């Protein structure tokens, strides 16, 4: 019997503020390709998030639980160091449009320089989701637009709760 190939662990890093159906599509596809997929939220993000890291982790866990080989985590510091700590050899990222390419190429090249043993693998966003971003979802929802079909229903419910609380605070 030939020796069993080593299992491939991939990290899918991001802000996920909040997770969209585009992210979820990538999780589903990544879970089919890799032996294990770790969806991991950057902790020390300079962007001011709508949801705390813990809230984002809860939202992620709620939607990835059907996938037995998918885990949710968070990280600080350099992504490649975290990947090495988790024995991951692949970084998974999605590309929606040519406008994503330049930023992604820069990050992948830097990460490769820092740790050549870790490869970035890109999946093209499903065209049904290629226009969705967390930033636009928040903007549209904040202005009263309909976001159903853009984020999982559990995320939409949390966005609704967050908006109600913000309104209540404003009225106090
Ligand atoms: O969803 P995002 O915000 O586009 O994700 C960006 C992320 C988290 C992948 C990127 O900012 C990152 O990896 N940050 C960790 C710090 C790091 O390793 N920086 C050097 C990357 S070249």
PDB file of C-alpha atoms and ligand atoms in Angstrom:
ATOM      1  CA  UNK A   1       0.000   0.000   0.000  1.00  0.00           C
ATOM      2  CA  UNK A   2       1.440   3.443  -0.900  1.00  0.00           C
ATOM      3  CA  UNK A   3       1.888   5.759   2.107  1.00  0.00           C
ATOM      4  CA  UNK A   4      -1.073   7.997   2.865  1.00  0.00           C
ATOM      5  CA  UNK A   5      -0.389  11.595   1.674  1.00  0.00           C
ATOM      6  CA  UNK A   6      -0.204  14.133   4.513  1.00  0.00           C
ATOM      7  CA  UNK A   7      -3.435  15.981   5.147  1.00  0.00           C
ATOM      8  CA  UNK A   8      -3.660  19.522   3.823  1.00  0.00           C
ATOM      9  CA  UNK A   9      -4.796  22.164   6.296  1.00  0.00           C
ATOM     10  CA  UNK A  10      -5.901  25.520   4.870  1.00  0.00           C
ATOM     11  CA  UNK A  11      -6.582  28.838   6.584  1.00  0.00           C
ATOM     12  CA  UNK A  12      -9.298  31.122   5.245  1.00  0.00           C
ATOM     13  CA  UNK A  13      -8.396  34.463   6.891  1.00  0.00           C
ATOM     14  CA  UNK A  14     -10.385  37.675   6.900  1.00  0.00           C
ATOM     15  CA  UNK A  15     -12.347  40.293   8.790  1.00  0.00           C
ATOM     16  CA  UNK A  16     -15.767  38.647   8.249  1.00  0.00           C
ATOM     17  CA  UNK A  17     -17.573  41.753   9.593  1.00  0.00           C
ATOM     18  CA  UNK A  18     -20.037  40.124   8.971  1.00  0.00           C
ATOM     19  CA  UNK A  19     -19.767  36.857   7.012  1.00  0.00           C
ATOM     20  CA  UNK A  20     -21.623  37.124   3.672  1.00  0.00           C
ATOM     21  CA  UNK A  21     -23.029  34.458   1.365  1.00  0.00           C
ATOM     22  CA  UNK A  22     -19.945  35.015  -0.803  1.00  0.00           C
ATOM     23  CA  UNK A  23     -17.679  34.030   2.111  1.00  0.00           C
ATOM     24  CA  UNK A  24     -19.911  31.065   2.894  1.00  0.00           C
ATOM     25  CA  UNK A  25     -19.720  29.837  -0.702  1.00  0.00           C
ATOM     26  CA  UNK A  26     -15.923  29.897  -0.431  1.00  0.00           C
ATOM     27  CA  UNK A  27     -16.072  27.964   2.867  1.00  0.00           C
ATOM     28  CA  UNK A  28     -18.233  25.264   1.248  1.00  0.00           C
ATOM     29  CA  UNK A  29     -15.907  24.921  -1.718  1.00  0.00           C
ATOM     30  CA  UNK A  30     -12.747  25.069   0.414  1.00  0.00           C
ATOM     31  CA  UNK A  31     -14.129  22.347   2.697  1.00  0.00           C
ATOM     32  CA  UNK A  32     -14.410  20.051  -0.337  1.00  0.00           C
ATOM     33  CA  UNK A  33     -10.838  20.710  -1.502  1.00  0.00           C
ATOM     34  CA  UNK A  34      -8.859  20.610   1.759  1.00  0.00           C
ATOM     35  CA  UNK A  35      -8.741  18.050   4.549  1.00  0.00           C
ATOM     36  CA  UNK A  36      -9.294  20.761   7.133  1.00  0.00           C
ATOM     37  CA  UNK A  37     -10.274  24.404   6.761  1.00  0.00           C
ATOM     38  CA  UNK A  38      -9.776  26.965   9.519  1.00  0.00           C
ATOM     39  CA  UNK A  39     -11.806  30.149   9.039  1.00  0.00           C
ATOM     40  CA  UNK A  40      -9.903  32.687  11.068  1.00  0.00           C
ATOM     41  CA  UNK A  41     -10.659  36.299  12.029  1.00  0.00           C
ATOM     42  CA  UNK A  42      -7.901  38.877  12.344  1.00  0.00           C
ATOM     43  CA  UNK A  43      -8.009  40.272  15.907  1.00  0.00           C
ATOM     44  CA  UNK A  44      -5.769  43.330  15.686  1.00  0.00           C
ATOM     45  CA  UNK A  45      -7.597  44.902  12.732  1.00  0.00           C
ATOM     46  CA  UNK A  46      -7.213  48.671  12.329  1.00  0.00           C
ATOM     47  CA  UNK A  47     -10.711  48.915  10.801  1.00  0.00           C
ATOM     48  CA  UNK A  48     -13.486  49.828  13.263  1.00  0.00           C
ATOM     49  CA  UNK A  49     -15.733  46.746  13.159  1.00  0.00           C
ATOM     50  CA  UNK A  50     -19.527  46.607  13.519  1.00  0.00           C
ATOM     51  CA  UNK A  51     -19.317  43.283  15.402  1.00  0.00           C
ATOM     52  CA  UNK A  52     -16.763  42.240  18.023  1.00  0.00           C
ATOM     53  CA  UNK A  53     -14.420  39.332  17.231  1.00  0.00           C
ATOM     54  CA  UNK A  54     -16.445  37.119  19.609  1.00  0.00           C
ATOM     55  CA  UNK A  55     -19.730  38.040  17.877  1.00  0.00           C
ATOM     56  CA  UNK A  56     -18.179  37.346  14.484  1.00  0.00           C
ATOM     57  CA  UNK A  57     -16.863  33.992  15.693  1.00  0.00           C
ATOM     58  CA  UNK A  58     -20.360  33.080  16.949  1.00  0.00           C
ATOM     59  CA  UNK A  59     -21.889  34.067  13.599  1.00  0.00           C
ATOM     60  CA  UNK A  60     -19.292  32.005  11.739  1.00  0.00           C
ATOM     61  CA  UNK A  61     -19.831  28.964  13.984  1.00  0.00           C
ATOM     62  CA  UNK A  62     -23.597  29.144  13.405  1.00  0.00           C
ATOM     63  CA  UNK A  63     -23.183  28.908   9.636  1.00  0.00           C
ATOM     64  CA  UNK A  64     -20.232  26.506   9.284  1.00  0.00           C
ATOM     65  CA  UNK A  65     -21.524  23.811  11.630  1.00  0.00           C
ATOM     66  CA  UNK A  66     -22.763  21.588   8.731  1.00  0.00           C
ATOM     67  CA  UNK A  67     -19.141  21.175   7.587  1.00  0.00           C
ATOM     68  CA  UNK A  68     -17.350  18.668   9.802  1.00  0.00           C
ATOM     69  CA  UNK A  69     -13.847  19.656   8.644  1.00  0.00           C
ATOM     70  CA  UNK A  70     -14.325  23.421   9.166  1.00  0.00           C
ATOM     71  CA  UNK A  71     -13.200  25.160  12.344  1.00  0.00           C
ATOM     72  CA  UNK A  72     -13.539  28.794  13.447  1.00  0.00           C
ATOM     73  CA  UNK A  73     -10.654  30.617  15.095  1.00  0.00           C
ATOM     74  CA  UNK A  74      -9.048  34.062  15.419  1.00  0.00           C
ATOM     75  CA  UNK A  75      -5.471  35.268  15.216  1.00  0.00           C
ATOM     76  CA  UNK A  76      -3.127  38.149  16.030  1.00  0.00           C
ATOM     77  CA  UNK A  77       0.035  39.208  14.252  1.00  0.00           C
ATOM     78  CA  UNK A  78       1.400  37.814  11.020  1.00  0.00           C
ATOM     79  CA  UNK A  79      -0.913  35.486   9.141  1.00  0.00           C
ATOM     80  CA  UNK A  80       1.913  33.210   7.949  1.00  0.00           C
ATOM     81  CA  UNK A  81       3.219  32.734  11.521  1.00  0.00           C
ATOM     82  CA  UNK A  82      -0.264  31.811  12.671  1.00  0.00           C
ATOM     83  CA  UNK A  83      -0.623  29.412   9.704  1.00  0.00           C
ATOM     84  CA  UNK A  84       2.668  27.723  10.637  1.00  0.00           C
ATOM     85  CA  UNK A  85       1.534  27.385  14.271  1.00  0.00           C
ATOM     86  CA  UNK A  86      -1.647  25.688  13.020  1.00  0.00           C
ATOM     87  CA  UNK A  87       0.403  23.407  10.675  1.00  0.00           C
ATOM     88  CA  UNK A  88      -1.416  24.896   7.687  1.00  0.00           C
ATOM     89  CA  UNK A  89       0.289  24.936   4.296  1.00  0.00           C
ATOM     90  CA  UNK A  90      -2.391  26.824   2.356  1.00  0.00           C
ATOM     91  CA  UNK A  91      -3.991  30.261   2.659  1.00  0.00           C
ATOM     92  CA  UNK A  92      -7.372  30.403   0.925  1.00  0.00           C
ATOM     93  CA  UNK A  93      -8.633  33.688  -0.518  1.00  0.00           C
ATOM     94  CA  UNK A  94     -11.452  34.603  -2.874  1.00  0.00           C
ATOM     95  CA  UNK A  95     -11.240  36.933  -5.849  1.00  0.00           C
ATOM     96  CA  UNK A  96     -14.433  38.678  -6.934  1.00  0.00           C
ATOM     97  CA  UNK A  97     -13.225  41.047  -9.631  1.00  0.00           C
ATOM     98  CA  UNK A  98     -10.043  42.340 -11.213  1.00  0.00           C
ATOM     99  CA  UNK A  99     -10.083  45.135  -8.589  1.00  0.00           C
ATOM    100  CA  UNK A 100      -9.359  42.521  -5.875  1.00  0.00           C
ATOM    101  CA  UNK A 101      -6.413  41.135  -7.801  1.00  0.00           C
ATOM    102  CA  UNK A 102      -3.790  43.794  -7.096  1.00  0.00           C
ATOM    103  CA  UNK A 103      -4.267  43.757  -3.316  1.00  0.00           C
ATOM    104  CA  UNK A 104      -4.402  39.957  -3.252  1.00  0.00           C
ATOM    105  CA  UNK A 105      -1.278  39.620  -5.423  1.00  0.00           C
ATOM    106  CA  UNK A 106       0.625  41.943  -3.079  1.00  0.00           C
ATOM    107  CA  UNK A 107      -0.442  40.000   0.008  1.00  0.00           C
ATOM    108  CA  UNK A 108       0.232  36.600  -1.560  1.00  0.00           C
ATOM    109  CA  UNK A 109       3.704  37.712  -2.732  1.00  0.00           C
ATOM    110  CA  UNK A 110       4.595  39.129   0.690  1.00  0.00           C
ATOM    111  CA  UNK A 111       3.321  36.033   2.466  1.00  0.00           C
ATOM    112  CA  UNK A 112       5.300  33.825   0.077  1.00  0.00           C
ATOM    113  CA  UNK A 113       8.438  35.825   0.757  1.00  0.00           C
ATOM    114  CA  UNK A 114       7.910  35.521   4.508  1.00  0.00           C
ATOM    115  CA  UNK A 115       7.234  31.769   4.412  1.00  0.00           C
ATOM    116  CA  UNK A 116       7.815  30.117   1.014  1.00  0.00           C
ATOM    117  CA  UNK A 117       6.383  26.813   2.293  1.00  0.00           C
ATOM    118  CA  UNK A 118       2.912  28.315   2.535  1.00  0.00           C
ATOM    119  CA  UNK A 119       0.962  28.748  -0.698  1.00  0.00           C
ATOM    120  CA  UNK A 120      -1.962  31.080  -1.315  1.00  0.00           C
ATOM    121  CA  UNK A 121      -4.762  29.407  -3.261  1.00  0.00           C
ATOM    122  CA  UNK A 122      -7.390  31.609  -4.907  1.00  0.00           C
ATOM    123  CA  UNK A 123     -10.930  30.642  -5.785  1.00  0.00           C
ATOM    124  CA  UNK A 124     -12.961  32.838  -8.107  1.00  0.00           C
ATOM    125  CA  UNK A 125     -16.127  34.042  -6.386  1.00  0.00           C
ATOM    126  CA  UNK A 126     -19.296  32.445  -7.646  1.00  0.00           C
ATOM    127  CA  UNK A 127     -20.732  35.010 -10.066  1.00  0.00           C
ATOM    128  CA  UNK A 128     -23.996  35.152  -8.085  1.00  0.00           C
ATOM    129  CA  UNK A 129     -22.020  36.605  -5.164  1.00  0.00           C
ATOM    130  CA  UNK A 130     -19.286  38.506  -6.949  1.00  0.00           C
ATOM    131  CA  UNK A 131     -20.722  41.954  -6.107  1.00  0.00           C
ATOM    132  CA  UNK A 132     -21.172  41.282  -2.370  1.00  0.00           C
ATOM    133  CA  UNK A 133     -18.850  42.723   0.239  1.00  0.00           C
ATOM    134  CA  UNK A 134     -19.265  43.075   4.017  1.00  0.00           C
ATOM    135  CA  UNK A 135     -18.763  46.830   3.639  1.00  0.00           C
ATOM    136  CA  UNK A 136     -21.608  47.219   1.112  1.00  0.00           C
ATOM    137  CA  UNK A 137     -23.913  44.928   3.095  1.00  0.00           C
ATOM    138  CA  UNK A 138     -23.446  47.170   6.165  1.00  0.00           C
ATOM    139  CA  UNK A 139     -23.944  50.335   4.132  1.00  0.00           C
ATOM    140  CA  UNK A 140     -27.097  49.096   2.376  1.00  0.00           C
ATOM    141  CA  UNK A 141     -28.594  47.748   5.608  1.00  0.00           C
ATOM    142  CA  UNK A 142     -27.780  50.950   7.508  1.00  0.00           C
ATOM    143  CA  UNK A 143     -29.659  52.938   4.857  1.00  0.00           C
ATOM    144  CA  UNK A 144     -32.727  50.692   5.053  1.00  0.00           C
ATOM    145  CA  UNK A 145     -32.015  48.487   2.001  1.00  0.00           C
ATOM    146  CA  UNK A 146     -32.907  44.807   1.691  1.00  0.00           C
ATOM    147  CA  UNK A 147     -29.981  42.456   2.334  1.00  0.00           C
ATOM    148  CA  UNK A 148     -31.810  39.118   2.262  1.00  0.00           C
ATOM    149  CA  UNK A 149     -29.949  36.631   0.066  1.00  0.00           C
ATOM    150  CA  UNK A 150     -26.689  38.513   0.602  1.00  0.00           C
ATOM    151  CA  UNK A 151     -25.942  37.175   4.093  1.00  0.00           C
ATOM    152  CA  UNK A 152     -27.103  34.043   5.933  1.00  0.00           C
ATOM    153  CA  UNK A 153     -30.485  34.546   7.703  1.00  0.00           C
ATOM    154  CA  UNK A 154     -28.838  34.270  11.161  1.00  0.00           C
ATOM    155  CA  UNK A 155     -26.503  37.148  10.237  1.00  0.00           C
ATOM    156  CA  UNK A 156     -29.427  39.228   8.969  1.00  0.00           C
ATOM    157  CA  UNK A 157     -31.157  38.698  12.336  1.00  0.00           C
ATOM    158  CA  UNK A 158     -28.046  39.888  14.191  1.00  0.00           C
ATOM    159  CA  UNK A 159     -27.788  42.945  11.937  1.00  0.00           C
ATOM    160  CA  UNK A 160     -31.428  43.710  12.769  1.00  0.00           C
ATOM    161  CA  UNK A 161     -30.736  43.390  16.538  1.00  0.00           C
ATOM    162  CA  UNK A 162     -27.654  45.598  16.271  1.00  0.00           C
ATOM    163  CA  UNK A 163     -29.613  48.266  14.402  1.00  0.00           C
ATOM    164  CA  UNK A 164     -32.466  48.199  16.957  1.00  0.00           C
ATOM    165  CA  UNK A 165     -29.994  48.592  19.840  1.00  0.00           C
ATOM    166  CA  UNK A 166     -28.211  51.467  18.089  1.00  0.00           C
ATOM    167  CA  UNK A 167     -31.579  53.211  17.496  1.00  0.00           C
ATOM    168  CA  UNK A 168     -32.616  52.680  21.139  1.00  0.00           C
ATOM    169  CA  UNK A 169     -29.326  54.107  22.377  1.00  0.00           C
ATOM    170  CA  UNK A 170     -29.772  57.102  20.077  1.00  0.00           C
ATOM    171  CA  UNK A 171     -33.263  57.729  21.468  1.00  0.00           C
ATOM    172  CA  UNK A 172     -32.118  57.628  25.131  1.00  0.00           C
TER     173      UNK A 172
HETATM  174  O1  LIG B   1     -11.081  40.260   4.815  1.00  0.00           O
HETATM  175  P1  LIG B   1      -9.856  41.130   4.713  1.00  0.00           P
HETATM  176  O2  LIG B   1     -10.012  42.322   5.630  1.00  0.00           O
HETATM  177  O3  LIG B   1      -9.546  41.515   3.297  1.00  0.00           O
HETATM  178  O4  LIG B   1      -8.601  40.251   5.267  1.00  0.00           O
HETATM  179  C1  LIG B   1      -7.308  40.773   5.294  1.00  0.00           C
HETATM  180  C2  LIG B   1      -6.347  39.832   6.066  1.00  0.00           C
HETATM  181  C3  LIG B   1      -6.881  39.545   7.454  1.00  0.00           C
HETATM  182  C4  LIG B   1      -6.226  38.537   5.316  1.00  0.00           C
HETATM  183  C5  LIG B   1      -4.963  40.550   6.117  1.00  0.00           C
HETATM  184  O5  LIG B   1      -5.138  41.848   6.587  1.00  0.00           O
HETATM  185  C6  LIG B   1      -3.947  39.820   6.997  1.00  0.00           C
HETATM  186  O6  LIG B   1      -3.535  38.735   6.692  1.00  0.00           O
HETATM  187  N1  LIG B   1      -3.573  40.440   8.125  1.00  0.00           N
HETATM  188  C7  LIG B   1      -2.670  39.846   9.093  1.00  0.00           C
HETATM  189  C8  LIG B   1      -1.366  40.620   9.227  1.00  0.00           C
HETATM  190  C9  LIG B   1      -0.369  40.170   8.177  1.00  0.00           C
HETATM  191  O7  LIG B   1       0.029  39.033   8.104  1.00  0.00           O
HETATM  192  N2  LIG B   1       0.010  41.139   7.318  1.00  0.00           N
HETATM  193  C10 LIG B   1       0.882  40.887   6.204  1.00  0.00           C
HETATM  194  C11 LIG B   1       0.067  40.320   5.040  1.00  0.00           C
HETATM  195  S1  LIG B   1       0.900  40.532   3.565  1.00  0.00           S
END
